[in-house]
Short mmCIF file of C-alpha atoms and ligand atoms in Angstrom, two decimals:
data_model
loop_
_atom_site.label_atom_id
_atom_site.label_comp_id
_atom_site.label_asym_id
_atom_site.label_seq_id
_atom_site.Cartn_x
_atom_site.Cartn_y
_atom_site.Cartn_z
CA MET A 1 0.12 0.08 0.08
CA ALA A 2 2.02 3.45 -1.20
CA GLY A 3 1.09 6.53 -0.08
CA PRO A 4 -0.93 9.08 -2.21
CA PRO A 5 1.40 11.28 -5.20
CA PRO A 6 2.31 14.63 -4.18
CA LYS A 7 -0.57 17.44 -5.17
CA PRO A 8 -2.29 18.86 -6.91
CA TRP A 9 -4.90 16.32 -8.14
CA PRO A 10 -8.28 17.04 -9.82
CA THR A 11 -10.17 17.40 -7.51
CA GLY A 12 -13.97 18.36 -8.50
CA LYS A 13 -12.38 18.71 -12.34
CA VAL A 14 -13.44 17.03 -14.85
CA GLU A 15 -11.31 14.88 -16.91
CA ARG A 16 -12.13 13.12 -20.02
CA LEU A 17 -10.45 9.68 -20.64
CA GLU A 18 -11.65 8.50 -23.72
CA PRO A 19 -15.17 9.41 -26.04
CA LEU A 20 -17.08 8.10 -24.19
CA VAL A 21 -16.17 8.69 -20.09
CA ARG A 22 -14.93 11.22 -17.92
CA ARG A 23 -13.91 11.22 -14.06
CA ILE A 24 -14.18 13.86 -11.60
CA LEU A 25 -11.66 13.40 -8.19
CA ALA A 26 -13.84 13.58 -4.51
CA PRO A 27 -12.53 15.30 -1.91
CA ASN A 28 -11.84 12.46 0.19
CA ALA A 29 -8.38 11.22 0.07
CA GLY A 30 -6.95 8.49 2.91
CA PRO A 31 -4.95 5.39 3.18
CA TYR A 32 -7.96 3.23 2.06
CA THR A 33 -9.61 6.19 -0.62
CA TYR A 34 -5.58 6.93 -2.12
CA THR A 35 -6.24 10.29 -3.54
CA GLY A 36 -10.21 10.08 -3.22
CA THR A 37 -12.65 8.41 -5.16
CA GLU A 38 -12.80 8.22 -8.28
CA THR A 39 -16.50 8.77 -9.93
CA TYR A 40 -16.92 8.38 -13.69
CA LEU A 41 -19.70 9.70 -16.24
CA VAL A 42 -20.72 7.22 -19.30
CA GLY A 43 -22.07 8.43 -22.49
CA ASP A 44 -22.06 11.37 -25.14
CA ASP A 45 -23.36 15.32 -22.84
CA ASP A 46 -27.86 14.61 -23.44
CA ARG A 47 -27.72 10.47 -21.53
CA ILE A 48 -25.20 9.37 -19.17
CA ALA A 49 -24.47 6.90 -16.55
CA VAL A 50 -22.81 8.33 -13.27
CA ILE A 51 -20.61 5.34 -11.63
CA ASP A 52 -19.47 5.19 -8.02
CA PRO A 53 -21.16 8.65 -7.60
CA GLY A 54 -19.40 8.81 -3.70
CA PRO A 55 -19.11 9.92 -0.51
CA ASP A 56 -22.04 12.09 0.55
CA ASP A 57 -20.06 15.88 0.41
CA PRO A 58 -21.79 18.47 -0.65
CA ARG A 59 -18.61 19.54 -3.23
CA HIS A 60 -18.29 16.20 -4.63
CA ILE A 61 -22.15 16.79 -5.73
CA ALA A 62 -21.60 20.14 -6.33
CA ALA A 63 -19.07 19.37 -8.76
CA LEU A 64 -21.13 16.27 -10.51
CA THR A 65 -24.33 18.58 -10.74
CA GLU A 66 -21.71 20.95 -12.76
CA ALA A 67 -20.48 18.56 -14.94
CA ILE A 68 -23.06 17.03 -15.55
CA GLY A 69 -25.49 19.89 -16.89
CA ASP A 70 -28.54 19.80 -18.96
CA ALA A 71 -27.93 16.23 -19.43
CA GLN A 72 -30.20 13.29 -18.64
CA VAL A 73 -29.09 10.85 -15.75
CA ALA A 74 -29.92 7.23 -17.72
CA ALA A 75 -28.96 5.82 -13.86
CA ILE A 76 -26.55 6.46 -11.01
CA MET A 77 -24.51 3.29 -10.37
CA CYS A 78 -22.69 1.86 -7.54
CA THR A 79 -20.01 -1.02 -7.26
CA HIS A 80 -20.42 -1.75 -3.91
CA THR A 81 -21.63 -0.51 -1.21
CA HIS A 82 -18.90 0.78 0.96
CA ARG A 83 -19.39 5.08 2.21
CA ASP A 84 -16.64 5.75 -0.27
CA HIS A 85 -18.79 4.84 -3.02
CA SER A 86 -22.35 4.96 -3.10
CA PRO A 87 -23.20 7.97 -0.48
CA ALA A 88 -23.70 10.17 -2.83
CA SER A 89 -26.33 8.24 -4.94
CA ARG A 90 -29.50 9.31 -2.62
CA PRO A 91 -28.06 13.73 -3.39
CA LEU A 92 -27.64 13.25 -6.62
CA ALA A 93 -30.85 10.77 -7.14
CA ALA A 94 -32.99 13.64 -5.44
CA ALA A 95 -31.60 16.86 -7.75
CA THR A 96 -31.82 14.15 -11.21
CA GLY A 97 -34.89 12.14 -11.09
CA ALA A 98 -32.70 9.29 -12.18
CA PRO A 99 -32.81 5.49 -9.96
CA ILE A 100 -29.97 4.24 -8.41
CA VAL A 101 -29.19 1.18 -10.22
CA GLY A 102 -26.19 -1.40 -9.45
CA CYS A 103 -25.17 -3.50 -6.72
CA ALA A 104 -27.76 -5.29 -4.19
CA PRO A 105 -27.97 -3.65 -0.56
CA LEU A 106 -25.96 -5.69 1.66
CA VAL A 107 -27.55 -8.30 5.19
CA LEU A 108 -24.59 -7.95 6.77
CA ASP A 109 -24.33 -10.35 10.09
CA ASP A 110 -21.36 -8.24 11.71
CA SER A 111 -23.16 -5.20 12.44
CA GLY A 112 -20.69 -4.03 15.23
CA PRO A 113 -19.16 -0.50 15.32
CA ARG A 114 -16.87 -1.56 12.63
CA ALA A 115 -19.84 -2.41 10.14
CA ASP A 116 -21.10 0.29 10.55
CA ALA A 117 -17.89 2.65 9.79
CA SER A 118 -17.61 0.94 6.09
CA PHE A 119 -20.86 0.35 5.13
CA ASP A 120 -23.52 2.48 3.57
CA ARG A 121 -27.05 1.11 5.05
CA HIS A 122 -28.46 3.76 3.35
CA TYR A 123 -27.80 2.23 -0.06
CA ALA A 124 -31.63 1.67 -1.68
CA PRO A 125 -31.09 0.90 -5.93
CA ASP A 126 -34.23 0.98 -7.52
CA ARG A 127 -33.31 -1.92 -9.50
CA VAL A 128 -30.95 -4.51 -9.16
CA LEU A 129 -28.70 -5.55 -11.86
CA GLU A 130 -27.28 -9.70 -11.87
CA ASP A 131 -24.33 -10.68 -13.48
CA GLY A 132 -24.35 -9.66 -17.41
CA GLU A 133 -27.65 -7.93 -17.06
CA ALA A 134 -26.99 -4.26 -18.92
CA MET A 135 -27.57 -0.58 -18.69
CA THR A 136 -28.23 0.47 -22.30
CA GLY A 137 -28.42 4.80 -23.56
CA PRO A 138 -27.45 6.47 -26.53
CA GLY A 139 -23.84 4.80 -27.86
CA TRP A 140 -23.24 3.13 -24.84
CA THR A 141 -24.06 -0.26 -22.83
CA LEU A 142 -22.63 -0.76 -19.65
CA THR A 143 -23.21 -4.38 -18.23
CA ALA A 144 -22.55 -5.62 -15.02
CA VAL A 145 -20.07 -8.42 -14.04
CA ALA A 146 -20.13 -10.21 -10.95
CA THR A 147 -17.28 -10.42 -8.66
CA PRO A 148 -17.49 -10.20 -5.14
CA GLY A 149 -14.67 -10.91 -2.01
CA HIS A 150 -13.33 -7.43 -1.49
CA THR A 151 -17.46 -7.00 -0.51
CA SER A 152 -20.47 -9.87 -0.88
CA ASN A 153 -22.12 -7.51 -3.45
CA HIS A 154 -19.19 -6.39 -5.37
CA LEU A 155 -19.59 -5.12 -9.70
CA CYS A 156 -17.65 -4.18 -12.17
CA PHE A 157 -19.49 -2.48 -15.06
CA ALA A 158 -18.29 -3.55 -18.94
CA LEU A 159 -18.11 -0.37 -20.93
CA GLU A 160 -18.94 -2.80 -24.26
CA GLN A 161 -18.37 -0.53 -26.79
CA SER A 162 -14.89 0.27 -26.00
CA GLY A 163 -13.61 -2.24 -24.16
CA ALA A 164 -13.23 -0.62 -20.42
CA LEU A 165 -13.98 -1.65 -17.48
CA PHE A 166 -15.15 -0.37 -14.86
CA THR A 167 -13.62 -2.17 -11.80
CA GLY A 168 -15.07 -0.71 -8.20
CA ASP A 169 -12.54 -1.34 -5.15
CA HIS A 170 -12.10 -5.09 -7.10
CA VAL A 171 -8.65 -4.17 -9.04
CA MET A 172 -6.47 -0.91 -8.80
CA GLY A 173 -3.01 -0.08 -9.69
CA TRP A 174 -1.90 1.39 -6.25
CA SER A 175 -2.70 -1.19 -3.89
CA THR A 176 -4.19 -4.17 -3.61
CA SER A 177 -8.10 -4.76 -2.30
CA VAL A 178 -9.32 -5.06 1.16
CA VAL A 179 -10.71 -7.96 2.13
CA VAL A 180 -12.62 -7.69 5.89
CA PRO A 181 -14.22 -11.04 6.09
CA PRO A 182 -16.56 -11.35 7.45
CA ASP A 183 -18.70 -10.43 4.06
CA GLY A 184 -15.29 -9.93 2.87
CA ASP A 185 -14.64 -13.06 1.28
CA MET A 186 -10.35 -14.53 0.09
CA GLY A 187 -12.08 -17.35 -2.03
CA ALA A 188 -14.39 -14.90 -3.47
CA TYR A 189 -11.83 -12.57 -4.68
CA MET A 190 -9.78 -15.14 -5.53
CA ALA A 191 -12.54 -16.50 -7.83
CA SER A 192 -13.36 -12.81 -8.66
CA LEU A 193 -10.08 -12.24 -9.50
CA ASP A 194 -9.47 -15.32 -11.37
CA ARG A 195 -12.45 -14.06 -13.94
CA LEU A 196 -11.11 -10.87 -15.22
CA TYR A 197 -7.80 -12.36 -15.95
CA ALA A 198 -9.81 -14.86 -18.41
CA ARG A 199 -12.18 -11.67 -19.15
CA ALA A 200 -8.44 -9.40 -20.37
CA GLY A 201 -7.62 -12.08 -23.05
CA GLU A 202 -7.36 -11.63 -26.82
CA GLY A 203 -10.10 -9.06 -27.96
CA GLY A 204 -10.60 -8.56 -23.78
CA ASP A 205 -10.74 -5.63 -21.30
CA ARG A 206 -8.46 -2.87 -22.94
CA VAL A 207 -8.21 -0.63 -20.20
CA TYR A 208 -9.52 -0.70 -16.15
CA TYR A 209 -10.93 2.48 -14.53
CA PRO A 210 -10.63 1.66 -10.92
CA ALA A 211 -12.62 3.54 -8.23
CA HIS A 212 -8.97 5.33 -7.21
CA GLY A 213 -5.87 5.30 -8.52
CA PRO A 214 -4.63 5.52 -11.66
CA GLN A 215 -6.18 3.41 -15.09
CA ILE A 216 -4.56 0.71 -16.00
CA ASP A 217 -4.08 0.17 -19.39
CA ASN A 218 -2.21 -3.53 -18.81
CA PRO A 219 -4.53 -5.45 -16.61
CA ARG A 220 -3.99 -8.44 -17.90
CA GLN A 221 -0.62 -8.67 -16.26
CA LEU A 222 -2.14 -6.58 -14.00
CA VAL A 223 -4.85 -9.48 -12.73
CA ARG A 224 -1.92 -12.25 -13.10
CA GLY A 225 0.73 -9.71 -10.68
CA MET A 226 -1.41 -10.36 -8.16
CA ILE A 227 -2.91 -13.59 -8.39
CA GLY A 228 0.12 -14.59 -7.73
CA HIS A 229 0.47 -11.90 -4.93
CA ARG A 230 -2.05 -13.53 -3.01
CA ARG A 231 -0.46 -16.72 -3.21
CA GLN A 232 3.02 -15.87 -2.56
CA ARG A 233 1.06 -14.37 1.02
CA GLU A 234 -0.96 -17.50 1.27
CA ASN A 235 2.49 -19.37 1.30
CA GLN A 236 3.79 -17.17 3.37
CA ILE A 237 1.55 -17.75 6.59
CA LEU A 238 1.41 -21.86 5.74
CA ARG A 239 5.26 -20.98 6.44
CA ILE A 240 4.80 -18.78 9.74
CA LEU A 241 2.57 -21.56 10.59
CA ARG A 242 4.69 -24.56 10.04
CA GLU A 243 7.41 -23.10 12.17
CA GLY A 244 4.52 -23.77 15.82
CA PRO A 245 0.90 -21.31 15.88
CA HIS A 246 0.31 -17.84 15.90
CA ALA A 247 -3.11 -15.82 16.48
CA ALA A 248 -3.76 -13.07 12.71
CA ALA A 249 -2.14 -10.73 14.36
CA ASP A 250 1.47 -12.06 14.68
CA PHE A 251 1.38 -12.49 10.93
CA VAL A 252 1.50 -9.05 10.14
CA PRO A 253 5.04 -7.27 11.28
CA ARG A 254 6.65 -10.67 9.41
CA MET A 255 4.68 -10.15 6.07
CA TYR A 256 4.55 -6.52 5.70
CA LYS A 257 7.58 -4.66 6.21
CA GLY A 258 6.93 -0.87 6.14
CA LEU A 259 3.51 -1.05 6.33
CA ASP A 260 2.12 2.17 7.27
CA PRO A 261 0.32 2.76 10.76
CA ARG A 262 -3.14 3.40 10.53
CA LEU A 263 -3.50 -0.15 8.21
CA THR A 264 -2.11 -2.60 10.63
CA GLY A 265 -5.86 -3.23 11.40
CA ALA A 266 -6.43 -3.46 7.54
CA ALA A 267 -4.09 -5.78 7.15
CA GLU A 268 -4.83 -8.07 9.36
CA MET A 269 -8.29 -8.39 8.11
CA SER A 270 -6.79 -9.66 5.38
CA VAL A 271 -3.95 -12.13 6.93
CA THR A 272 -7.48 -14.19 8.65
CA ALA A 273 -9.59 -13.93 4.97
CA HIS A 274 -6.29 -16.22 3.75
CA LEU A 275 -6.60 -17.97 7.32
CA LEU A 276 -10.96 -18.28 6.58
CA ASP A 277 -9.93 -19.47 3.40
CA LEU A 278 -7.32 -21.48 3.63
CA GLU A 279 -9.50 -24.04 7.04
CA ARG A 280 -12.02 -23.54 3.92
CA ARG A 281 -10.22 -25.20 2.01
CA GLY A 282 -8.87 -28.41 4.77
CA MET A 283 -5.62 -26.72 5.62
CA VAL A 284 -5.56 -24.88 8.77
CA ALA A 285 -7.61 -25.26 11.99
CA ARG A 286 -7.89 -23.13 14.16
CA THR A 287 -8.69 -23.22 18.21
CA GLY A 288 -9.77 -19.78 19.46
CA ASP A 289 -7.53 -17.34 18.24
CA ILE A 290 -5.08 -19.38 17.09
CA TRP A 291 -4.12 -20.98 13.89
CA SER A 292 -1.81 -23.92 13.12
CA VAL A 293 -1.09 -25.95 10.51
CA SER A 294 -4.50 -29.15 10.25
ZN1 LIG B 301 -14.59 -0.72 -0.84
#
């Protein structure tokens, strides 16, 4: 997890990335959001879709409504319901009359304070897109690609006309995705990486636009690297466990050198996500908080 690049960042400015795609950066930089959430506007200037409207911050909503101008908003689309992604859907829907379309609302087993801190519990879509279902407008089609793992309801959106894939928090160039159990699931995340790797083959996804950080021009190479990175983490965990039983927190200083101390909790969650996946596969066992090889 790298620190953000030096300022200035294009917060609140409209950047055109290709004929059908514009991007606006929200003012919510942080250790989990890099320079902030990137909201995408898709379509020509008449009838557009908004992807990942972002946090409910009046400055960002003002920048979005100004960029939208007189265009009709066909859909406000959310990749998942973390609080840096979906809360602006409500004020934006109120301002534009557009429906909220995309990922399903989450039903959380864990309703503790941590869940409240990161999940948008008020997200209320007008229409949920299942895997393979699409929203269309003049000259654009956005197809949902189910990619659970970072959250259980995560979707990517494929822009069929250009080969762009809006990857939300599933695949980003600046950092690996944070997988926090119980809603985050490492086995599902790995399967979703495999799915994107297969899609990015010959004639497949050409470019990724993640919700944080720069666009990714070499999707297949990046996803292959991420799959390798996760396997490496898994092997590290197994190696440490072969020396003796450990609690999840014990792994962090050995596996994450030079980690931003604010991310220690996230790193421990990520280790736990790997351990739970290994447990499901019968490779490790747990007694209380202590893990061992089985
Ligand atoms: Zn997220």
